[in-house]
XYZ file of N, CA and C in Angstrom:
399
model
N -12.679 -36.694 8.836
C -13.114 -37.656 9.808
C -11.366 -38.579 10.307
N -12.348 -38.902 10.843
C -11.637 -40.249 11.987
C -11.620 -41.367 11.989
N -10.990 -41.592 13.219
C -11.649 -42.802 14.136
C -12.569 -41.835 15.531
N -13.373 -42.892 16.341
C -14.168 -42.213 17.005
C -13.247 -41.226 18.300
N -13.332 -40.183 18.648
C -12.782 -40.011 19.808
C -11.532 -39.327 19.777
N -10.817 -38.885 18.603
C -9.467 -38.319 18.753
C -9.811 -36.484 18.346
N -10.754 -36.213 18.126
C -10.837 -34.732 18.040
C -11.427 -33.963 17.511
N -12.351 -34.991 16.297
C -13.229 -34.471 15.700
C -14.101 -33.367 15.428
N -14.443 -33.245 16.338
C -15.988 -32.433 16.724
C -15.139 -30.789 17.151
N -14.011 -31.054 18.352
C -12.878 -30.371 18.646
C -12.638 -29.186 17.739
N -11.931 -30.182 16.411
C -11.034 -29.367 15.351
C -12.732 -28.667 14.306
N -13.783 -29.281 14.541
C -14.397 -28.702 14.022
C -14.974 -26.916 14.583
N -15.633 -27.482 16.019
C -15.487 -26.097 16.609
C -14.807 -25.004 16.394
N -13.354 -25.272 16.718
C -12.044 -24.197 16.473
C -12.788 -23.425 14.950
N -12.784 -24.523 14.156
C -12.738 -24.053 12.929
C -14.004 -23.049 12.341
N -14.941 -23.436 13.139
C -16.086 -22.973 12.633
C -16.680 -21.879 13.728
N -15.576 -21.645 14.410
C -15.873 -20.616 15.784
C -17.210 -20.885 15.964
N -17.418 -22.272 16.541
C -19.183 -22.148 17.176
C -18.630 -23.532 18.074
N -19.767 -24.002 18.897
C -19.964 -25.119 19.544
C -21.169 -26.205 19.224
N -20.656 -26.684 18.007
C -22.390 -27.124 17.162
C -22.078 -28.793 17.484
N -20.635 -29.150 17.309
C -20.269 -29.979 17.634
C -19.909 -30.742 18.658
N -20.399 -31.954 19.099
C -20.642 -32.545 20.445
C -19.267 -33.542 20.781
N -18.591 -32.211 20.746
C -17.422 -32.930 21.545
C -17.456 -33.887 23.051
N -17.226 -34.830 23.182
C -17.631 -35.600 24.301
C -16.368 -36.743 24.633
N -15.963 -37.422 26.002
C -14.767 -38.191 26.024
C -15.904 -39.949 25.817
N -16.868 -40.053 25.000
C -16.944 -41.246 24.370
C -16.834 -41.313 23.027
N -16.547 -42.448 22.473
C -16.941 -43.063 20.777
C -18.600 -42.571 20.648
N -18.301 -42.335 19.596
C -19.821 -41.709 18.709
C -20.857 -40.586 19.677
N -19.949 -39.655 20.171
C -20.704 -38.361 20.989
C -21.753 -38.012 19.455
N -21.145 -37.408 17.980
C -21.009 -37.238 17.038
C -22.440 -38.465 16.715
N -23.447 -38.277 15.970
C -24.212 -39.243 15.349
C -25.390 -38.084 14.061
N -25.896 -37.289 14.575
C -26.056 -36.563 13.088
C -25.208 -35.561 12.851
N -24.788 -35.820 11.729
C -23.409 -34.524 10.936
C -24.209 -33.272 11.413
N -22.928 -32.181 11.558
C -23.247 -30.771 11.887
C -22.868 -29.837 10.704
N -23.050 -29.431 10.113
C -22.691 -28.134 9.024
C -22.775 -27.168 9.130
N -21.610 -26.427 9.041
C -20.789 -25.597 8.825
C -20.245 -24.439 7.831
N -21.145 -23.359 7.495
C -20.327 -22.301 5.956
C -19.081 -21.905 6.928
N -18.030 -21.983 6.456
C -16.777 -21.271 7.033
C -15.845 -20.124 5.553
N -16.061 -18.754 6.483
C -15.833 -18.208 4.659
C -14.108 -18.147 5.016
N -13.922 -18.018 3.479
C -12.608 -18.226 3.050
C -11.952 -16.927 2.754
N -10.742 -16.933 3.902
C -10.279 -14.701 4.181
C -9.200 -15.007 2.781
N -9.505 -13.918 1.758
C -8.892 -13.533 0.835
C -8.919 -12.164 0.609
N -7.073 -11.403 0.775
C -7.070 -10.249 0.571
C -7.266 -10.079 -0.699
N -7.281 -10.482 -1.711
C -7.233 -10.110 -3.044
C -8.994 -9.637 -3.439
N -9.875 -10.607 -3.297
C -10.941 -10.976 -3.068
C -11.422 -9.114 -2.183
N -10.902 -8.525 -1.140
C -11.137 -7.895 -0.249
C -10.868 -6.926 -0.989
N -9.711 -6.821 -1.749
C -8.983 -5.488 -2.579
C -9.899 -5.079 -3.806
N -10.658 -6.242 -4.468
C -11.470 -5.917 -5.678
C -12.226 -5.193 -5.257
N -13.283 -5.620 -3.563
C -14.566 -4.746 -2.985
C -14.389 -3.231 -2.606
N -13.094 -3.275 -2.080
C -12.837 -1.893 -2.196
C -12.790 -1.035 -2.924
N -11.987 -1.635 -4.427
C -11.856 -1.149 -5.049
C -13.028 -0.447 -5.757
N -13.397 -1.544 -5.917
C -14.852 -1.312 -7.333
C -16.090 -1.363 -6.730
N -15.695 -1.035 -5.482
C -17.322 -1.412 -5.001
C -18.940 -1.824 -5.389
N -19.164 -3.436 -5.216
C -19.897 -3.914 -5.782
C -21.078 -3.925 -4.940
N -22.801 -3.413 -5.038
C -23.644 -3.629 -4.504
C -23.876 -4.681 -3.310
N -22.913 -5.978 -3.581
C -23.132 -6.690 -2.427
C -21.747 -7.746 -2.867
N -21.450 -8.767 -1.506
C -20.103 -9.364 -1.253
C -20.362 -10.716 -0.954
N -20.029 -10.937 -1.766
C -20.194 -13.078 -1.817
C -18.813 -13.384 -1.714
N -18.173 -13.578 -0.222
C -16.624 -14.474 -0.677
C -17.144 -15.437 -0.439
N -15.837 -16.342 -1.063
C -15.702 -18.000 -0.669
C -16.185 -18.384 0.646
N -16.573 -19.768 0.503
C -16.588 -19.998 2.185
C -16.464 -21.868 1.641
N -16.521 -22.254 2.770
C -15.488 -23.954 2.464
C -16.902 -24.566 3.791
N -17.575 -25.583 3.232
C -18.616 -26.341 3.400
C -17.908 -27.676 4.624
N -18.517 -26.941 5.939
C -17.353 -27.799 6.634
C -18.964 -28.684 7.455
N -18.308 -30.569 7.280
C -19.059 -31.597 8.192
C -18.636 -32.486 9.147
N -19.572 -31.445 10.342
C -18.581 -32.732 11.638
C -20.039 -34.372 11.296
N -19.109 -35.465 11.328
C -19.799 -36.719 10.930
C -19.148 -37.419 12.202
N -19.748 -38.314 11.981
C -19.447 -39.652 13.484
C -18.116 -40.506 12.790
N -17.700 -40.714 13.926
C -16.724 -41.180 13.337
C -16.302 -43.205 13.152
N -15.219 -42.696 12.216
C -14.895 -44.117 11.984
C -14.578 -45.480 12.343
N -15.082 -46.656 12.120
C -14.353 -47.954 12.712
C -13.682 -48.841 11.938
N -12.688 -49.377 11.809
C -12.737 -50.814 11.467
C -13.546 -51.648 10.865
N -13.579 -51.930 9.973
C -15.010 -52.985 9.619
C -16.638 -52.292 8.516
N -16.060 -50.210 9.161
C -17.033 -49.431 8.509
C -17.630 -49.630 7.309
N -16.830 -50.152 6.075
C -17.375 -50.553 4.852
C -18.059 -51.707 4.922
N -18.360 -52.158 6.302
C -19.128 -53.438 5.666
C -20.149 -53.569 7.029
N -20.779 -52.342 7.605
C -21.820 -51.678 8.756
C -21.160 -52.130 10.073
N -20.126 -51.962 10.138
C -19.546 -51.709 12.121
C -19.529 -50.563 12.626
N -20.077 -50.293 13.857
C -20.050 -48.929 14.421
C -21.093 -48.339 13.188
N -21.159 -47.500 13.273
C -21.662 -46.215 12.093
C -21.267 -46.425 10.825
N -20.970 -47.553 10.353
C -19.785 -47.359 8.782
C -21.171 -46.666 8.077
N -21.923 -47.372 7.839
C -22.782 -46.974 6.890
C -23.395 -45.214 6.892
N -23.754 -44.796 8.289
C -24.204 -43.293 7.881
C -22.937 -42.775 7.608
N -21.649 -42.950 8.474
C -20.762 -42.413 8.292
C -20.333 -42.225 6.807
N -20.234 -43.326 6.203
C -19.978 -43.415 4.962
C -20.872 -42.985 3.607
N -21.633 -42.994 3.895
C -22.954 -42.420 2.910
C -22.876 -40.047 3.301
N -22.730 -39.894 4.630
C -22.252 -38.565 4.407
C -20.797 -38.591 3.733
N -19.577 -39.201 3.855
C -18.536 -39.325 3.662
C -18.359 -39.185 1.347
N -19.673 -39.961 0.913
C -19.082 -40.055 -0.187
C -19.900 -38.882 -1.270
N -20.266 -37.705 -0.742
C -21.219 -36.458 -1.981
C -19.600 -35.576 -1.454
N -18.488 -35.655 -0.641
C -18.045 -34.413 -0.419
C -17.022 -34.109 -1.642
N -16.010 -32.501 -2.029
C -15.312 -32.742 -2.765
C -14.031 -32.931 -2.003
N -13.685 -32.610 -0.418
C -12.479 -32.594 -0.224
C -12.724 -34.003 1.340
N -11.688 -33.545 2.201
C -11.731 -34.771 3.434
C -10.887 -33.986 4.499
N -10.988 -33.698 5.855
C -10.153 -33.339 6.618
C -9.533 -34.187 6.988
N -8.540 -34.884 7.571
C -8.344 -36.285 8.366
C -7.619 -36.065 9.117
N -8.525 -36.463 11.038
C -7.490 -35.950 12.369
C -7.367 -37.129 12.686
N -6.228 -37.459 13.356
C -5.649 -38.997 14.045
C -4.958 -38.300 15.345
N -5.303 -39.042 16.247
C -4.792 -38.324 17.136
C -3.629 -39.172 17.755
N -2.459 -38.304 18.554
C -1.269 -38.108 19.061
C -0.528 -38.366 19.591
N -1.654 -38.267 21.177
C -1.245 -38.086 22.416
C -1.766 -38.856 23.414
N -1.139 -39.717 24.425
C -1.774 -40.343 24.833
C -2.447 -39.413 26.194
N -3.625 -39.838 27.084
C -3.987 -39.440 27.955
C -5.337 -40.783 28.541
N -4.443 -41.386 29.771
C -5.366 -42.346 30.152
C -6.618 -41.933 29.935
N -7.043 -41.029 30.382
C -8.917 -39.969 30.533
C -9.493 -40.499 29.205
N -8.800 -40.321 28.398
C -9.294 -40.371 27.129
C -9.504 -41.371 26.474
N -10.446 -42.296 26.056
C -10.738 -43.630 25.265
C -10.194 -43.759 23.787
N -9.417 -44.721 23.214
C -9.576 -44.654 21.707
C -9.630 -46.008 21.553
N -9.925 -46.376 20.569
C -11.072 -47.565 20.546
C -10.465 -48.381 19.589
N -9.309 -48.356 19.642
C -8.392 -49.035 19.107
C -7.565 -49.653 20.408
N -7.602 -49.023 21.149
C -6.579 -49.937 22.770
C -5.638 -48.832 22.495
N -4.497 -48.688 21.520
C -3.753 -47.653 21.723
C -3.542 -46.998 21.234
N -2.653 -46.008 21.679
C -2.607 -44.784 20.800
C -1.426 -45.453 19.261
N -2.235 -45.142 18.323
C -0.886 -45.233 16.928
C -0.930 -44.501 15.847
N -1.036 -43.489 15.615
C -1.348 -42.556 14.501
C -1.296 -43.099 13.199
N -0.218 -44.032 12.575
C -0.032 -44.529 11.403
C -0.922 -45.471 11.644
N -1.152 -46.246 12.579
C -2.209 -47.777 12.241
C -3.937 -46.959 12.609
N -3.906 -45.360 12.565
C -5.336 -45.186 12.794
C -5.543 -44.965 10.966
N -4.352 -44.209 10.861
C -4.466 -43.705 9.105
C -4.593 -44.924 8.256
N -4.456 -45.800 8.774
C -4.766 -47.369 7.548
C -5.867 -48.095 8.120
N -6.447 -47.389 9.154
C -7.608 -47.833 9.320
C -8.490 -47.220 8.221
N -8.196 -46.177 8.600
C -9.163 -44.867 8.041
C -9.143 -45.087 6.271
N -7.801 -45.405 5.680
C -7.342 -45.569 4.578
C -8.085 -46.837 3.776
N -7.855 -47.729 4.188
C -8.189 -49.274 4.124
C -10.015 -49.189 3.914
N -10.410 -48.861 4.406
C -11.724 -48.454 5.145
C -13.064 -47.643 3.748
N -11.999 -46.430 3.215
C -12.251 -45.524 1.904
C -12.476 -46.355 0.991
N -10.970 -47.026 1.191
C -10.959 -47.991 0.096
C -11.763 -48.584 -0.229
N -12.183 -50.000 0.763
C -13.041 -50.645 0.563
C -14.568 -49.992 0.591
N -14.916 -49.341 0.637
C -16.400 -48.816 0.748
C -16.380 -47.749 -1.140
N -15.080 -47.562 -1.482
C -15.044 -46.638 -2.749
C -15.459 -48.081 -3.399
N -14.847 -49.151 -3.606
C -14.780 -50.462 -4.576
C -16.233 -50.505 -4.314
N -17.351 -50.318 -3.555
C -18.508 -51.025 -3.335
C -19.433 -50.138 -4.407
N -19.246 -48.426 -4.175
C -19.779 -47.334 -4.685
C -19.745 -48.116 -6.470
């Protein structure tokens, strides 16, 4: 999760080795969540399979979801906040993506690039919504 236009879809695409996430240079390029199952490498699992030759191999995986960006006020419905926060509610873990680079050609929804401020916005919105749940 993260603010709009910080690289969430790009990170999702690299992690999932796909191009499901719609990376674009404008806020809310991702509207509908994209989901990918990512295998988790485990040498111990591989060793067990090689040693005991099971009939099938079912490795561990991580289900990752590329979701819409969070903005200040999302907990009260600003931006696409309600849709975003509904997608986050059922997850077991969160990857937070924060932009830490300046580029005049890449829009930042808060105007200035400030990773600490961005993290505070995200944390505050999650806390506010958590209180409502």
